[in-house]
Short mmCIF file of C-alpha atoms and ligand atoms in Angstrom, two decimals:
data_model
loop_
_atom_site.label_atom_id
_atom_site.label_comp_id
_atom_site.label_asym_id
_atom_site.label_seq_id
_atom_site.Cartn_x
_atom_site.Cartn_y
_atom_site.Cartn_z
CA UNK O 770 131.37 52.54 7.45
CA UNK O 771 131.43 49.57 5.59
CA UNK O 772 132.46 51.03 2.34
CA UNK O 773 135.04 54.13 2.06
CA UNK O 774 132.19 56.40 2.21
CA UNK O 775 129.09 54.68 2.68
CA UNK O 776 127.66 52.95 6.13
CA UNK O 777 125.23 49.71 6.63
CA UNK O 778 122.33 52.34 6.95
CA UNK O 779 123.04 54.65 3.56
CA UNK O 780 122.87 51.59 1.76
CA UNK O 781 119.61 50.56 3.25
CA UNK O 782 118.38 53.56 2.71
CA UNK O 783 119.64 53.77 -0.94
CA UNK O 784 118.22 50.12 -1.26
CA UNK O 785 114.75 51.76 0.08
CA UNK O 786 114.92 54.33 -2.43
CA UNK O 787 116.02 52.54 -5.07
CA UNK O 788 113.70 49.27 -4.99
CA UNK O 789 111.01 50.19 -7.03
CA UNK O 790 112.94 52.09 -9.53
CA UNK O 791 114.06 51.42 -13.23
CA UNK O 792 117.38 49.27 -14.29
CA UNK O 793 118.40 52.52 -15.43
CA UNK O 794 118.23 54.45 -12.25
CA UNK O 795 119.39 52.13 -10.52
CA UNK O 796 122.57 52.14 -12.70
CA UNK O 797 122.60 56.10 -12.88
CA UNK O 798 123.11 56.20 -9.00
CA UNK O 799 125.80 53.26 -9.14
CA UNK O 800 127.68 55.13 -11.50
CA UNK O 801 127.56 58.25 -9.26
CA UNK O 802 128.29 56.67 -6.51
CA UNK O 803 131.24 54.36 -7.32
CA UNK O 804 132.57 55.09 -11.30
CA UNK O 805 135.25 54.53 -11.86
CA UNK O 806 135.89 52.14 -9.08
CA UNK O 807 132.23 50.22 -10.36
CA UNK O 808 132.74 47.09 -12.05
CA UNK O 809 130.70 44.22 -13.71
CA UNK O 810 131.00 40.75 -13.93
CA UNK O 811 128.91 38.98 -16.83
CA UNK O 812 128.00 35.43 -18.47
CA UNK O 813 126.81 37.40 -21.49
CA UNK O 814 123.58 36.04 -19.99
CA UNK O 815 120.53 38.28 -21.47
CA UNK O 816 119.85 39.73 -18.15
CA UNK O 817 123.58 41.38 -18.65
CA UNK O 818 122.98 41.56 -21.96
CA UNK O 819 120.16 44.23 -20.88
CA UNK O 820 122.52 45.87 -18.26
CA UNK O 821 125.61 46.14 -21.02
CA UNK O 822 123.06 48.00 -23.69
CA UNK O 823 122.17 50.60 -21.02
CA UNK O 824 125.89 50.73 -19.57
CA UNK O 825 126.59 51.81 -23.14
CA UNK O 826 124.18 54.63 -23.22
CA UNK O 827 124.33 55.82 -19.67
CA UNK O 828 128.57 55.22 -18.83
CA UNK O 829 130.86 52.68 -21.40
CA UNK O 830 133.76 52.81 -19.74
CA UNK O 831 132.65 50.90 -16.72
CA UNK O 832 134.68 47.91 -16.30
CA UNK O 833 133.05 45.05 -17.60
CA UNK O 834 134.54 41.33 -17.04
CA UNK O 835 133.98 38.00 -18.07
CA UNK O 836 135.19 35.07 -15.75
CA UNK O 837 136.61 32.99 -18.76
CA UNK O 838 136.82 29.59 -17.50
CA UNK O 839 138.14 27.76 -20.24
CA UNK O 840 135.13 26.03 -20.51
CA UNK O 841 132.70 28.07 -22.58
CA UNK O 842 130.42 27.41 -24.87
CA UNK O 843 132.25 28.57 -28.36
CA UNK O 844 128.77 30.85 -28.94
CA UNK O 845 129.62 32.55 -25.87
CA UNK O 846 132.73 33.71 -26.65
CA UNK O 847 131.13 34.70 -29.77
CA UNK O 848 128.68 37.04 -28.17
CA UNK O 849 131.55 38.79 -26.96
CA UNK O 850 132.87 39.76 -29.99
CA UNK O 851 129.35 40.97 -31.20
CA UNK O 852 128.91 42.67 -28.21
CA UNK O 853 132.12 44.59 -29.02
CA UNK O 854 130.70 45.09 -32.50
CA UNK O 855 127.60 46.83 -31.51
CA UNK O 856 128.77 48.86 -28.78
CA UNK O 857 132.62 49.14 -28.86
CA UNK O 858 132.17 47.78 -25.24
CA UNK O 859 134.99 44.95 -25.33
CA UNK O 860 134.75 42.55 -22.01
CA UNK O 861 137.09 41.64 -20.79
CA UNK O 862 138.56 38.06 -19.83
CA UNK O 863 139.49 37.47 -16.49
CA UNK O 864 140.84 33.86 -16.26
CA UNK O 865 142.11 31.24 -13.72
CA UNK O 866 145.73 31.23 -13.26
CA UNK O 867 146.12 27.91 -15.04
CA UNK O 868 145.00 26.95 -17.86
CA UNK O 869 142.67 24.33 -18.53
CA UNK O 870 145.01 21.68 -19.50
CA UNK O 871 147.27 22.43 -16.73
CA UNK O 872 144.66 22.75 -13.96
CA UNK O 873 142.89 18.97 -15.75
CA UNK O 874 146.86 17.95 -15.47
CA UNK O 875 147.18 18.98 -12.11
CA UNK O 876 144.21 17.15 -10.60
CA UNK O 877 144.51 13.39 -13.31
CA UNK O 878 141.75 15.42 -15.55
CA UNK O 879 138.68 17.22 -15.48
CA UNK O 880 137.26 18.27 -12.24
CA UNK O 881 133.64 19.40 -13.37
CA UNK O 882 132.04 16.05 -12.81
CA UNK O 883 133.60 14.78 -9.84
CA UNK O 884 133.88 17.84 -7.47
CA UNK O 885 132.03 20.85 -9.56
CA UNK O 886 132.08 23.13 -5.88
CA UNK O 887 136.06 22.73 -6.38
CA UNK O 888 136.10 23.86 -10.07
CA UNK O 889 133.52 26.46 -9.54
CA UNK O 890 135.43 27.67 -6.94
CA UNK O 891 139.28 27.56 -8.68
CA UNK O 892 138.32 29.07 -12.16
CA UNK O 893 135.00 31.54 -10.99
CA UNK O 894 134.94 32.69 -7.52
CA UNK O 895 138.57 33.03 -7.22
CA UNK O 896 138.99 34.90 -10.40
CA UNK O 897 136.06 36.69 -9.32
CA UNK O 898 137.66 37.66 -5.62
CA UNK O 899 140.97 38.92 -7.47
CA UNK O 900 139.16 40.87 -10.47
CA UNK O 901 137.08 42.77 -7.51
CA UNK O 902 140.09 44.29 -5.70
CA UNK O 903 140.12 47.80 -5.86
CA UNK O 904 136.64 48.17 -6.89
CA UNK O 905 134.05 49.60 -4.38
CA UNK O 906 130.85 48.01 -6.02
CA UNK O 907 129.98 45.52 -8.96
CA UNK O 908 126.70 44.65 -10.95
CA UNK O 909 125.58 41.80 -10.92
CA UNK O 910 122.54 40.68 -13.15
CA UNK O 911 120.78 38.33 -10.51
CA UNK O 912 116.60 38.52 -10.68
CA UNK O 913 114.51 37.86 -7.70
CA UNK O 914 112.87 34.92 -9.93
CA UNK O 915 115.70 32.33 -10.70
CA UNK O 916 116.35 30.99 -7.08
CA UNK O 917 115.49 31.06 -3.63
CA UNK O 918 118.87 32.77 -2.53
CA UNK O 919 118.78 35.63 -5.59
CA UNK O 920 114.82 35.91 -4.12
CA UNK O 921 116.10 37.24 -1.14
CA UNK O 922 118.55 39.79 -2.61
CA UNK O 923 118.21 43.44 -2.51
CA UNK O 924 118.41 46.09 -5.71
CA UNK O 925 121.28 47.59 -3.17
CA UNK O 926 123.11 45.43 -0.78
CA UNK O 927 126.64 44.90 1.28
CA UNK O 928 128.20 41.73 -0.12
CA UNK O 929 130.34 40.55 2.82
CA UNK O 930 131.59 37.62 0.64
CA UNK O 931 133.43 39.67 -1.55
CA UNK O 932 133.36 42.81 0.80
CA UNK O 933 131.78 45.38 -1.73
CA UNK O 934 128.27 47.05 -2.32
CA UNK O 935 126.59 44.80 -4.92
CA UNK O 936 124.08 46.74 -6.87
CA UNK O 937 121.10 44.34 -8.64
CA UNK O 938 119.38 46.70 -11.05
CA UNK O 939 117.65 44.00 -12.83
CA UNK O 940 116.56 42.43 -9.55
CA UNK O 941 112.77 43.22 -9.96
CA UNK O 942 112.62 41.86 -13.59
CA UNK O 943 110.85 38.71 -14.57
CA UNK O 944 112.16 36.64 -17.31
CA UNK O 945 109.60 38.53 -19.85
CA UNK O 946 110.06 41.58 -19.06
CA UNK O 947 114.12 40.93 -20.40
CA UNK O 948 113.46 39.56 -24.00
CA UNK O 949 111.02 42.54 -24.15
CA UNK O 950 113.69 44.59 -23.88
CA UNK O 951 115.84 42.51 -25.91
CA UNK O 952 113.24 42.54 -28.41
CA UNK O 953 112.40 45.90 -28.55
CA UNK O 954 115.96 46.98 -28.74
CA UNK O 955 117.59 44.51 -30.65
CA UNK O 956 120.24 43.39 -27.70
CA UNK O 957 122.64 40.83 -29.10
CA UNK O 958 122.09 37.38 -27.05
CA UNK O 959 123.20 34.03 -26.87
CA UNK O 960 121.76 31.69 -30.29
CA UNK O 961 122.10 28.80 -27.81
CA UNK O 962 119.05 30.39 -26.17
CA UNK O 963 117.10 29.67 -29.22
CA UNK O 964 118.15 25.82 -29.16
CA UNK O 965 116.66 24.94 -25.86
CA UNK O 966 119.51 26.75 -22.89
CA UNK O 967 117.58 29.16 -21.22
CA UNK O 968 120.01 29.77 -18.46
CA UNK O 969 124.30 28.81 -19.90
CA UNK O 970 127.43 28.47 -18.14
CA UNK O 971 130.70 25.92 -19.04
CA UNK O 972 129.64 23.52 -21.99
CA UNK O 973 130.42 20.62 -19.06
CA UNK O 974 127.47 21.51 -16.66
CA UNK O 975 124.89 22.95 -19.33
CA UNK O 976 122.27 21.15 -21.20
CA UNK O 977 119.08 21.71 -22.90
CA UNK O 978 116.04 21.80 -20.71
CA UNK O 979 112.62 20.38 -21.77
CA UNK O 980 109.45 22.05 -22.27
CA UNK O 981 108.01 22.93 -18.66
CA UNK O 982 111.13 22.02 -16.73
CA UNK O 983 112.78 25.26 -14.30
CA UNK O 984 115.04 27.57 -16.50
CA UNK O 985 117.82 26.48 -14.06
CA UNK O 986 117.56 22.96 -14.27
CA UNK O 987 120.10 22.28 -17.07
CA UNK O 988 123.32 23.55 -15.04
CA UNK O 989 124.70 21.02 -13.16
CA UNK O 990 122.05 18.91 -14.19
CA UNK O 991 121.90 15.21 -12.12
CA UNK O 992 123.08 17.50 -8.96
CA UNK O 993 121.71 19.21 -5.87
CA UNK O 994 123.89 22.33 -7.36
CA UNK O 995 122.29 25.34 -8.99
CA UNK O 996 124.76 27.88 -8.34
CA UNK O 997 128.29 28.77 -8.70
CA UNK O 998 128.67 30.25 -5.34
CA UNK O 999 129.50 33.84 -7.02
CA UNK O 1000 125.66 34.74 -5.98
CA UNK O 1001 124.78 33.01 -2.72
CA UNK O 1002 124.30 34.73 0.13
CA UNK O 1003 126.01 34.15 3.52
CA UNK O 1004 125.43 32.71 6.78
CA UNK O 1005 127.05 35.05 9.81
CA UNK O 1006 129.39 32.48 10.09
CA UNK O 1007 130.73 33.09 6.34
CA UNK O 1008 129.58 29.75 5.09
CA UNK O 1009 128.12 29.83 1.86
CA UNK O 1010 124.46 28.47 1.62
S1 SF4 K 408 130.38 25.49 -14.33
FE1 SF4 K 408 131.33 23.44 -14.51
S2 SF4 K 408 133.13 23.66 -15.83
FE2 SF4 K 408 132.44 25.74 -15.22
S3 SF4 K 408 133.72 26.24 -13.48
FE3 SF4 K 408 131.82 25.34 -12.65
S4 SF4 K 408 132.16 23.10 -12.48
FE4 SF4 K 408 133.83 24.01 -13.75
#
């Protein structure tokens, strides 16, 4: 067993059976499976966006968190609030233990530019690791699309980083098949979106991307870094790739 109940091969099979199927299936056997001890983590990207609009149809009272890192665009925070607004779904904050002017204090000022892994690491996978305890499985709105490591996820998968079943419902979803659904069912989003950001994390590491270039390539732009490490898979010997 891997999980309290569940062994390497259920969740293949369950990953087998579940592959092909629709966000919302996929969600419907999460939440049998693992409510109440099912949890999400979310950017308020529109994938999650999707995912939170069916959570509130299919099971609200999932936890839902946001890893609040201090350094947030103020139009993400926003989209909280309207998120609470149209669903009574409020997110909420998980944070680092130290603020950001005592964590900039602590290390003689910011850390994004200069060691980004570090930050990443203190005020999002750390949060992350805490917020997970006592869950048995979280959602995560990854699609196959956006990088090489997310291409190689599965809708239903052990995640020995944070030793939990991840479940990917979105996984299978191109970028147009989202603000379809967005469109057609008038999901609250990000306005940023609109203004050039197709893909938005901290204000520090996000820009606008020009016409043509990858979603992706306005975080951490100047950098070999494209992900915060909450998403990358593992190499047996734990190292993150
Ligand atoms: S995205 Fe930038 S500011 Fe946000 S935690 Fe990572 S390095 Fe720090």
């Amino acid at each position: 067993m891997v999980d309290a109940t569940l062994s390497l091969e259920q969740l293949a099979d369950a990953n087998q059976q579940l592959a092909d199927q629709s966000p919302e299936r996929i969600l419907r056997w999460a939440i049998a499976e693992f409510f109440p001890q099912l949890t999400m983590a979310t950017a308020f990207g529109p994938e999650g966006n999707c995912i939170i609009h069916l959570l509130a149809g299919l099971e609200p009272r999932v936890r839902i968190f946001n890893l609040e890192t201090g350094y947030q665009f103020q139009e993400t925070l926003e989209l909280r609030e309207r998120i609470k607004d149209r669903y009574g779904i409020e997110v909420e904050y998980v944070r680092a233990e130290m603020s950001v002017p005592e964590y900039e204090e602590e290390h003689g000022g910011p850390l994004y530019r200069i060691a980004p892994d570090q930050c990443c690491y203190d005020r999002k996978v750390v949060p992350l690791r805490q917020a997970l305890v006592g869950h048995r499985a979280w959602i995560s709105a990854i699609r196959k699309d956006q990088t090489a490591d997310r291409a190689r996820a599965d809708v239903v998968q052990w995640d020995s980083k944070f030793n939990l079943v991840k479940v990917n419902p979105l996984l299978n979803w191109t970028k147009k098949d989202v603000w379809k659904f967005i469109a057609t069912h008038d999901v609250p989003y990000n306005p940023l979106h609109d203004q050039g950001y197709p893909s938005i994390g901290c204000w520090p590491c996000t820009r606008a991307v020009a016409n043509g270039e990858d979603d992706r390539s306005g975080r951490w732009s100047g950098t070999a870094k494209r992900e915060c490490g909450l998403h990358v898979l593992e190499h047996q010997d734990g190292s993150g790739i």
